[in-house]
Amino acid sequence: MKTGNFTYMNDAMGDSLRLPDDYTPARPEFFNVERICLTRGSLDTKDRERFVERICALYSQAEIVKCLDVPHNAVDLREKDALARHDAGKRTLVFGEHRSAVRFSQEEGNTCPNYWHFSSCGFCPYGCRYCFLAGTRGVWHSPTVKIFVNLPEIISEIDRTANRLKKQTAFYLGKLQDGLALDPLSAYSTVLVPFFARHDFARQVLLTKSANVERLLALEHRGHTVLSWSLSPPEVAARFEENTPSVEKRIDAMARVAQAGYPVRAVLMPIIPVAGWKEIYTQFLENLLARVPLQRLTFGGICSYKGAKSLMNKKLGPKNDICVAMEEAASIPDGRLRYPRDLRIEIYAFLKKFVREIQADLAMALCLEEIAVWDAVGLTENLGKCNCVL
Ligand code: SF4
């Protein structure tokens, strides 16, 4: 099979070296597209042109800007203020090519294992007020919502990497994006899930807040795609997760994909110690565990860089629950701001104990934490078995 400059022979590739074309694109909820930018590489082949055109046709009211000499991360949003630029980015859909979309993470200064991740899309249309991703360097300068049209090349890079490693390896979709929010537009799941299903070594772990699971239900997956949801209790989501699918819809989606045989995980992050948090979080966990057979549950607190904190302050006002708790936090070596360590330990230990009483054998982990916290909570045996890895 040949696409562009690449020729691949691996069985796992099957028909996957093509952009999806046998589907009807649909506008995803929660994405208000006002501007579409066609950046470098987006129209380089007939397949790409057709793929982009069909999606653009859904947004006849949007301004379409052809800027084929501009890279996907250099679109001018015509706003100087950080919050205005962030808001404009959330209303801008960018098509482009991402030539280093498959990477190994380079985290230092916390206990998270480094892992492979990939970007078939970038950032996300949702509006969580605590969003950590918004403060990372790449998104800070380029907060647009992106679809990368070089999907065949991205898949072939995953294939090459996994075959070189020769052992089951997770490729995570969710580090720099919501992994499923744009699926109604792109149908990338219909290519990615079967690719991973057929691969000897490559596995997909996908993180989302989306409820767009319709396409996933009928796909051949063989348990090689793990679907993970980012969740908060409804009371917390109502205050801090603007323009996102309701928590109820997310849990329904989780139950449906679990029924279809996918391994399903949940990440409670950031846990926010609002007034009455113990009751709010335990009621929520009781409901979640009764409805979804989870493979793994990961807890995390707020873990923000300074840029994300300043956006949060602008969205929530300086006296909000998150930032007040963070004022006291000392940053640990990875440079992220957190709540004080004692508060994190109190939260995790309380929730772990509650979960153990309901489901003694459920695997639990912490995200972006310190070893002292794992030890104090009594989860050290699960180090390295957290959300983004197998
Ligand atoms: S879903 Fe994730 S990436 Fe999207 S706004 Fe919320 S926290 Fe940010």
Short mmCIF file of C-alpha atoms and ligand atoms in Angstrom, two decimals:
data_model
loop_
_atom_site.label_atom_id
_atom_site.label_comp_id
_atom_site.label_asym_id
_atom_site.label_seq_id
_atom_site.Cartn_x
_atom_site.Cartn_y
_atom_site.Cartn_z
CA MET A 1 0.00 0.00 0.00
CA LYS A 2 1.32 3.46 -0.81
CA THR A 3 0.36 6.85 0.59
CA GLY A 4 2.33 9.99 -0.10
CA ASN A 5 5.99 9.19 0.51
CA PHE A 6 5.31 6.04 2.50
CA THR A 7 4.98 2.37 1.66
CA TYR A 8 3.89 -0.07 4.36
CA MET A 9 3.53 -3.79 4.38
CA ASN A 10 2.45 -4.60 7.94
CA ASP A 11 -0.73 -6.70 8.27
CA ALA A 12 -2.03 -4.47 11.03
CA MET A 13 -2.22 -1.60 8.58
CA GLY A 14 -4.97 -3.24 6.51
CA ASP A 15 -7.00 -0.44 4.96
CA SER A 16 -6.04 1.94 7.72
CA LEU A 17 -3.65 4.02 5.66
CA ARG A 18 -6.41 6.24 4.40
CA LEU A 19 -8.34 9.12 5.72
CA PRO A 20 -11.90 8.06 6.51
CA ASP A 21 -14.23 8.77 3.60
CA ASP A 22 -17.10 6.33 3.95
CA TYR A 23 -18.97 8.23 6.65
CA THR A 24 -21.23 11.21 7.19
CA PRO A 25 -19.51 13.99 9.13
CA ALA A 26 -21.63 15.65 11.79
CA ARG A 27 -21.19 18.77 13.89
CA PRO A 28 -20.13 17.79 17.39
CA GLU A 29 -21.99 19.36 20.27
CA PHE A 30 -20.11 22.00 22.29
CA PHE A 31 -18.02 23.22 19.35
CA ASN A 32 -19.03 26.59 18.02
CA VAL A 33 -16.93 26.95 14.85
CA GLU A 34 -16.66 30.54 13.65
CA ARG A 35 -13.45 30.27 11.64
CA ILE A 36 -11.76 27.42 9.77
CA CYS A 37 -8.08 27.70 8.84
CA LEU A 38 -6.55 25.46 6.19
CA THR A 39 -2.88 25.43 7.11
CA ARG A 40 0.22 23.88 5.61
CA GLY A 41 -0.30 20.38 4.24
CA SER A 42 -4.05 20.36 4.74
CA LEU A 43 -4.86 20.19 1.02
CA ASP A 44 -1.77 18.37 -0.25
CA THR A 45 -3.53 15.29 -1.62
CA LYS A 46 -6.91 14.58 -3.18
CA ASP A 47 -7.89 12.53 -0.10
CA ARG A 48 -7.06 15.41 2.21
CA GLU A 49 -8.90 17.91 0.04
CA ARG A 50 -12.03 15.80 -0.01
CA PHE A 51 -11.85 15.11 3.73
CA VAL A 52 -11.47 18.81 4.58
CA GLU A 53 -14.13 19.96 2.11
CA ARG A 54 -16.78 17.65 3.53
CA ILE A 55 -16.21 18.98 7.03
CA CYS A 56 -16.11 22.61 5.89
CA ALA A 57 -19.48 22.07 4.18
CA LEU A 58 -21.04 21.60 7.62
CA TYR A 59 -20.10 25.15 8.60
CA SER A 60 -21.37 27.37 5.82
CA GLN A 61 -21.54 30.34 8.22
CA ALA A 62 -17.87 30.07 9.18
CA GLU A 63 -15.08 32.22 7.77
CA ILE A 64 -12.75 29.95 5.80
CA VAL A 65 -9.13 31.09 5.66
CA LYS A 66 -6.63 29.44 3.33
CA CYS A 67 -3.17 29.94 4.79
CA LEU A 68 -1.28 27.06 3.21
CA ASP A 69 2.16 28.44 4.03
CA VAL A 70 1.39 28.74 7.78
CA PRO A 71 2.09 25.77 10.11
CA HIS A 72 -0.84 24.48 12.16
CA ASN A 73 0.52 26.06 15.35
CA ALA A 74 1.07 29.56 14.01
CA VAL A 75 -2.45 30.70 13.10
CA ASP A 76 -2.92 34.36 13.94
CA LEU A 77 -5.89 34.67 16.30
CA ARG A 78 -5.81 38.45 16.12
CA GLU A 79 -6.00 38.78 19.93
CA LYS A 80 -3.25 39.92 22.29
CA ASP A 81 -4.96 39.28 25.62
CA ALA A 82 -4.40 35.67 26.77
CA LEU A 83 -8.03 34.97 27.67
CA ALA A 84 -9.39 36.55 24.47
CA ARG A 85 -6.89 34.50 22.45
CA HIS A 86 -7.90 31.34 24.29
CA ASP A 87 -11.61 32.03 23.62
CA ALA A 88 -10.95 32.77 19.94
CA GLY A 89 -8.91 29.55 19.66
CA LYS A 90 -11.83 27.51 20.97
CA ARG A 91 -13.95 28.85 18.10
CA THR A 92 -11.29 28.16 15.45
CA LEU A 93 -10.96 24.81 13.68
CA VAL A 94 -7.56 24.27 12.09
CA PHE A 95 -6.71 21.59 9.55
CA GLY A 96 -3.02 20.88 9.25
CA GLU A 97 -0.21 18.39 9.17
CA HIS A 98 1.66 17.33 12.31
CA ARG A 99 4.99 15.78 11.45
CA SER A 100 6.02 14.89 15.00
CA ALA A 101 2.66 13.64 16.18
CA VAL A 102 4.03 10.48 17.82
CA ARG A 103 6.25 11.21 20.80
CA PHE A 104 7.62 9.85 24.05
CA SER A 105 6.77 12.04 27.04
CA GLN A 106 9.61 13.76 28.86
CA GLU A 107 8.15 14.31 32.34
CA GLU A 108 10.54 14.77 35.20
CA GLY A 109 10.03 15.59 38.85
CA ASN A 110 6.98 13.43 39.59
CA THR A 111 6.24 9.70 39.69
CA CYS A 112 4.40 9.39 36.36
CA PRO A 113 6.14 6.95 34.03
CA ASN A 114 7.07 8.40 30.67
CA TYR A 115 4.97 6.98 27.86
CA TRP A 116 4.21 7.12 24.15
CA HIS A 117 1.49 9.49 23.04
CA PHE A 118 0.16 10.71 19.73
CA SER A 119 -1.85 13.60 18.32
CA SER A 120 -4.29 12.96 15.51
CA CYS A 121 -6.05 16.09 16.75
CA GLY A 122 -5.05 18.93 19.03
CA PHE A 123 -6.55 20.71 22.06
CA CYS A 124 -10.29 20.60 22.58
CA PRO A 125 -13.50 22.60 22.16
CA TYR A 126 -14.70 22.22 25.76
CA GLY A 127 -14.48 24.98 28.34
CA CYS A 128 -13.25 23.58 31.68
CA ARG A 129 -12.31 26.52 33.83
CA TYR A 130 -9.45 24.61 35.47
CA CYS A 131 -7.96 23.38 32.16
CA PHE A 132 -4.27 22.49 32.72
CA LEU A 133 -3.62 21.95 29.04
CA ALA A 134 -4.43 25.58 28.29
CA GLY A 135 -1.35 26.60 30.27
CA THR A 136 1.14 24.35 28.50
CA ARG A 137 3.52 26.14 26.17
CA GLY A 138 2.17 24.73 22.88
CA VAL A 139 -1.47 25.45 23.67
CA TRP A 140 -0.76 28.81 25.30
CA HIS A 141 0.61 30.09 22.00
CA SER A 142 -1.74 28.12 19.76
CA PRO A 143 -5.07 27.46 21.51
CA THR A 144 -6.94 26.44 18.35
CA VAL A 145 -8.80 23.15 17.90
CA LYS A 146 -6.94 21.06 15.33
CA ILE A 147 -7.49 18.05 13.12
CA PHE A 148 -4.29 16.64 11.65
CA VAL A 149 -4.92 15.27 8.20
CA ASN A 150 -1.75 13.18 7.99
CA LEU A 151 -3.47 10.38 9.90
CA PRO A 152 -2.02 7.63 7.63
CA GLU A 153 1.52 8.82 8.34
CA ILE A 154 0.79 9.09 12.08
CA ILE A 155 -0.48 5.50 12.11
CA SER A 156 2.53 4.27 10.22
CA GLU A 157 4.81 5.95 12.76
CA ILE A 158 2.96 4.19 15.59
CA ASP A 159 3.32 0.92 13.68
CA ARG A 160 7.05 1.41 13.20
CA THR A 161 7.61 2.40 16.82
CA ALA A 162 5.62 -0.52 18.24
CA ASN A 163 7.35 -3.03 15.95
CA ARG A 164 10.73 -1.69 16.99
CA LEU A 165 9.84 -2.00 20.71
CA LYS A 166 8.48 -5.54 20.14
CA LYS A 167 6.34 -5.54 23.26
CA GLN A 168 2.81 -4.42 24.06
CA THR A 169 2.98 -0.65 24.27
CA ALA A 170 0.29 1.94 24.93
CA PHE A 171 -0.03 4.95 22.64
CA TYR A 172 -1.99 7.57 24.48
CA LEU A 173 -4.46 9.92 22.82
CA GLY A 174 -5.44 12.52 25.39
CA LYS A 175 -2.30 14.22 26.59
CA LEU A 176 -2.57 17.23 24.31
CA GLN A 177 -6.21 16.95 23.30
CA ASP A 178 -9.58 15.44 24.09
CA GLY A 179 -9.31 12.07 22.35
CA LEU A 180 -12.91 11.77 21.14
CA ALA A 181 -14.54 15.23 21.07
CA LEU A 182 -13.98 15.71 17.32
CA ASP A 183 -14.90 12.19 16.24
CA PRO A 184 -18.28 13.23 14.79
CA LEU A 185 -16.32 15.43 12.36
CA SER A 186 -13.33 13.23 11.58
CA ALA A 187 -14.46 9.63 12.21
CA TYR A 188 -10.80 8.92 13.06
CA SER A 189 -11.96 6.27 15.52
CA THR A 190 -13.05 4.14 12.57
CA VAL A 191 -9.45 3.94 11.40
CA LEU A 192 -7.59 3.97 14.70
CA VAL A 193 -9.57 1.38 16.65
CA PRO A 194 -9.34 -1.33 13.95
CA PHE A 195 -5.65 -0.55 13.42
CA PHE A 196 -4.87 -1.12 17.10
CA ALA A 197 -7.15 -4.18 17.15
CA ARG A 198 -5.04 -5.86 14.50
CA HIS A 199 -1.66 -4.84 15.84
CA ASP A 200 0.53 -7.30 17.70
CA PHE A 201 2.11 -4.71 19.98
CA ALA A 202 0.45 -1.28 19.72
CA ARG A 203 -2.42 -0.50 22.07
CA GLN A 204 -4.48 2.68 22.29
CA VAL A 205 -5.41 4.45 25.52
CA LEU A 206 -7.79 7.33 24.91
CA LEU A 207 -8.93 10.00 27.38
CA THR A 208 -12.07 12.04 26.83
CA LYS A 209 -14.98 13.97 28.29
CA SER A 210 -17.04 13.28 25.21
CA ALA A 211 -20.14 11.10 24.98
CA ASN A 212 -19.61 10.54 21.23
CA VAL A 213 -19.33 6.77 21.39
CA GLU A 214 -21.83 5.78 18.69
CA ARG A 215 -19.15 4.95 16.14
CA LEU A 216 -17.10 2.94 18.61
CA LEU A 217 -19.81 0.46 19.42
CA ALA A 218 -19.68 -1.52 16.19
CA LEU A 219 -15.91 -1.41 15.66
CA GLU A 220 -13.64 -4.41 15.96
CA HIS A 221 -11.44 -3.57 18.98
CA ARG A 222 -10.29 -6.85 20.60
CA GLY A 223 -9.75 -4.97 23.83
CA HIS A 224 -6.76 -3.17 22.30
CA THR A 225 -8.33 0.25 22.80
CA VAL A 226 -8.80 1.33 26.41
CA LEU A 227 -11.34 4.12 26.86
CA SER A 228 -10.91 6.43 29.80
CA TRP A 229 -13.18 9.21 30.97
CA SER A 230 -12.28 12.34 32.82
CA LEU A 231 -15.01 12.83 35.42
CA SER A 232 -16.13 15.08 38.26
CA PRO A 233 -19.25 14.89 40.41
CA PRO A 234 -22.12 16.81 38.75
CA GLU A 235 -22.02 19.50 41.46
CA VAL A 236 -18.35 20.16 40.71
CA ALA A 237 -18.78 19.92 36.94
CA ALA A 238 -21.61 22.48 37.10
CA ARG A 239 -19.22 25.02 38.62
CA PHE A 240 -15.98 24.25 36.86
CA GLU A 241 -16.70 22.45 33.57
CA GLU A 242 -18.37 24.88 31.21
CA ASN A 243 -19.52 23.74 27.77
CA THR A 244 -18.89 20.04 28.33
CA PRO A 245 -21.07 16.94 27.98
CA SER A 246 -23.02 16.32 31.18
CA VAL A 247 -21.51 13.87 33.63
CA GLU A 248 -24.65 11.72 33.26
CA LYS A 249 -24.08 11.45 29.51
CA ARG A 250 -20.44 10.56 30.06
CA ILE A 251 -21.38 7.78 32.46
CA ASP A 252 -24.01 6.49 30.02
CA ALA A 253 -21.35 6.45 27.29
CA MET A 254 -18.98 4.54 29.59
CA ALA A 255 -21.62 1.94 30.34
CA ARG A 256 -22.34 1.50 26.63
CA VAL A 257 -18.73 0.97 25.57
CA ALA A 258 -18.18 -1.36 28.53
CA GLN A 259 -21.16 -3.35 27.28
CA ALA A 260 -19.44 -3.48 23.89
CA GLY A 261 -16.40 -5.07 25.57
CA TYR A 262 -13.96 -2.15 25.74
CA PRO A 263 -11.80 -1.87 28.85
CA VAL A 264 -13.01 1.31 30.60
CA ARG A 265 -11.17 3.53 33.04
CA ALA A 266 -11.99 6.71 34.94
CA VAL A 267 -9.85 9.63 36.01
CA LEU A 268 -11.13 11.90 38.77
CA MET A 269 -8.99 14.94 38.21
CA PRO A 270 -8.81 17.60 39.39
CA ILE A 271 -10.55 16.62 42.59
CA ILE A 272 -11.66 19.97 44.00
CA PRO A 273 -12.22 20.19 47.76
CA VAL A 274 -15.37 22.31 47.58
CA ALA A 275 -17.54 22.65 50.70
CA GLY A 276 -19.04 19.21 51.43
CA TRP A 277 -16.55 17.46 49.15
CA LYS A 278 -16.55 14.19 51.10
CA GLU A 279 -20.26 13.64 50.63
CA ILE A 280 -20.27 14.94 47.06
CA TYR A 281 -17.43 12.69 45.92
CA THR A 282 -18.58 9.55 47.75
CA GLN A 283 -22.12 9.81 46.38
CA PHE A 284 -20.69 10.25 42.93
CA LEU A 285 -18.31 7.30 43.22
CA GLU A 286 -21.06 5.08 44.54
CA ASN A 287 -23.18 5.87 41.47
CA LEU A 288 -20.26 5.47 39.05
CA LEU A 289 -19.13 2.12 40.45
CA ALA A 290 -22.67 0.77 40.41
CA ARG A 291 -23.09 1.61 36.73
CA VAL A 292 -19.71 1.08 35.09
CA PRO A 293 -17.37 -1.92 35.40
CA LEU A 294 -14.08 -0.03 35.71
CA GLN A 295 -10.72 -1.56 34.91
CA ARG A 296 -8.81 1.21 36.70
CA LEU A 297 -9.55 4.39 38.66
CA THR A 298 -7.02 7.21 38.89
CA PHE A 299 -7.18 10.21 41.24
CA GLY A 300 -5.46 13.51 40.79
CA GLY A 301 -5.53 17.04 42.14
CA ILE A 302 -4.96 20.30 40.42
CA CYS A 303 -1.57 20.36 38.64
CA SER A 304 -1.24 23.64 36.86
CA TYR A 305 1.49 25.69 35.35
CA LYS A 306 1.43 29.40 36.06
CA GLY A 307 -0.16 30.22 32.70
CA ALA A 308 -3.12 27.91 33.37
CA LYS A 309 -3.50 29.39 36.84
CA SER A 310 -3.67 32.90 35.46
CA LEU A 311 -6.37 31.85 32.96
CA MET A 312 -8.25 30.15 35.80
CA ASN A 313 -8.09 33.32 37.88
CA LYS A 314 -9.48 35.31 34.97
CA LYS A 315 -12.34 32.84 34.45
CA LEU A 316 -13.21 32.21 38.10
CA GLY A 317 -12.02 35.34 39.88
CA PRO A 318 -9.06 35.35 42.27
CA LYS A 319 -11.01 34.08 45.31
CA ASN A 320 -12.10 30.77 43.78
CA ASP A 321 -11.82 27.40 45.61
CA ILE A 322 -9.03 26.11 43.41
CA CYS A 323 -6.72 29.08 43.40
CA VAL A 324 -7.17 29.81 47.10
CA ALA A 325 -6.02 26.25 47.90
CA MET A 326 -3.17 26.60 45.42
CA GLU A 327 -1.91 29.84 46.94
CA GLU A 328 -0.55 27.75 49.80
CA ALA A 329 0.92 25.10 47.56
CA ALA A 330 4.61 24.72 47.09
CA SER A 331 5.55 23.56 43.64
CA ILE A 332 7.38 20.22 43.43
CA PRO A 333 10.23 19.66 40.98
CA ASP A 334 8.05 19.33 37.87
CA GLY A 335 7.12 23.01 38.21
CA ARG A 336 3.38 22.45 38.55
CA LEU A 337 1.32 24.13 41.25
CA ARG A 338 -0.72 21.90 43.53
CA TYR A 339 -2.68 21.95 46.76
CA PRO A 340 -0.64 21.44 49.92
CA ARG A 341 0.58 17.87 50.32
CA ASP A 342 -1.43 17.17 53.51
CA LEU A 343 -4.65 18.13 51.79
CA ARG A 344 -3.86 15.89 48.80
CA ILE A 345 -3.12 12.96 51.08
CA GLU A 346 -6.31 13.53 53.04
CA ILE A 347 -8.42 13.58 49.86
CA TYR A 348 -6.85 10.52 48.21
CA ALA A 349 -6.77 8.41 51.38
CA PHE A 350 -10.41 9.18 52.12
CA LEU A 351 -11.57 8.31 48.60
CA LYS A 352 -9.38 5.21 48.37
CA LYS A 353 -10.86 3.87 51.62
CA PHE A 354 -14.38 4.53 50.39
CA VAL A 355 -13.75 2.76 47.06
CA ARG A 356 -12.12 -0.22 48.81
CA GLU A 357 -15.29 -0.69 50.88
CA ILE A 358 -17.40 -0.94 47.72
CA GLN A 359 -15.01 -2.69 45.37
CA ALA A 360 -12.03 -4.18 47.17
CA ASP A 361 -10.20 -5.32 44.03
CA LEU A 362 -10.46 -2.19 41.88
CA ALA A 363 -7.02 -1.00 40.73
CA MET A 364 -6.40 2.59 41.86
CA ALA A 365 -3.61 5.01 41.06
CA LEU A 366 -2.57 8.64 41.42
CA CYS A 367 -1.76 11.04 38.60
CA LEU A 368 1.23 13.41 38.59
CA GLU A 369 2.02 12.84 42.25
CA GLU A 370 5.02 12.54 44.53
CA ILE A 371 6.28 9.27 45.95
CA ALA A 372 5.65 10.53 49.49
CA VAL A 373 1.97 10.92 48.62
CA TRP A 374 1.68 7.42 47.10
CA ASP A 375 3.31 6.02 50.25
CA ALA A 376 1.09 7.94 52.63
CA VAL A 377 -2.06 6.90 50.76
CA GLY A 378 -0.96 3.25 50.65
CA LEU A 379 -0.94 2.85 46.88
CA THR A 380 2.79 2.46 46.24
CA GLU A 381 2.32 -1.07 44.89
CA ASN A 382 0.43 0.46 41.94
CA LEU A 383 3.15 2.93 40.95
CA GLY A 384 3.47 2.97 37.16
CA LYS A 385 0.02 1.41 36.67
CA CYS A 386 -1.90 4.60 36.14
CA ASN A 387 -4.16 5.96 33.43
CA CYS A 388 -1.94 6.65 30.42
CA VAL A 389 -0.14 3.30 30.32
CA LEU A 390 -1.13 -0.35 30.06
S1 SF4 B 1 -11.66 18.60 28.39
FE1 SF4 B 1 -9.52 18.71 29.05
S2 SF4 B 1 -8.48 19.84 27.43
FE2 SF4 B 1 -10.67 20.20 27.18
S3 SF4 B 1 -11.08 22.11 28.29
FE3 SF4 B 1 -11.49 20.39 29.68
S4 SF4 B 1 -9.56 20.10 30.81
FE4 SF4 B 1 -9.07 21.33 28.97
#
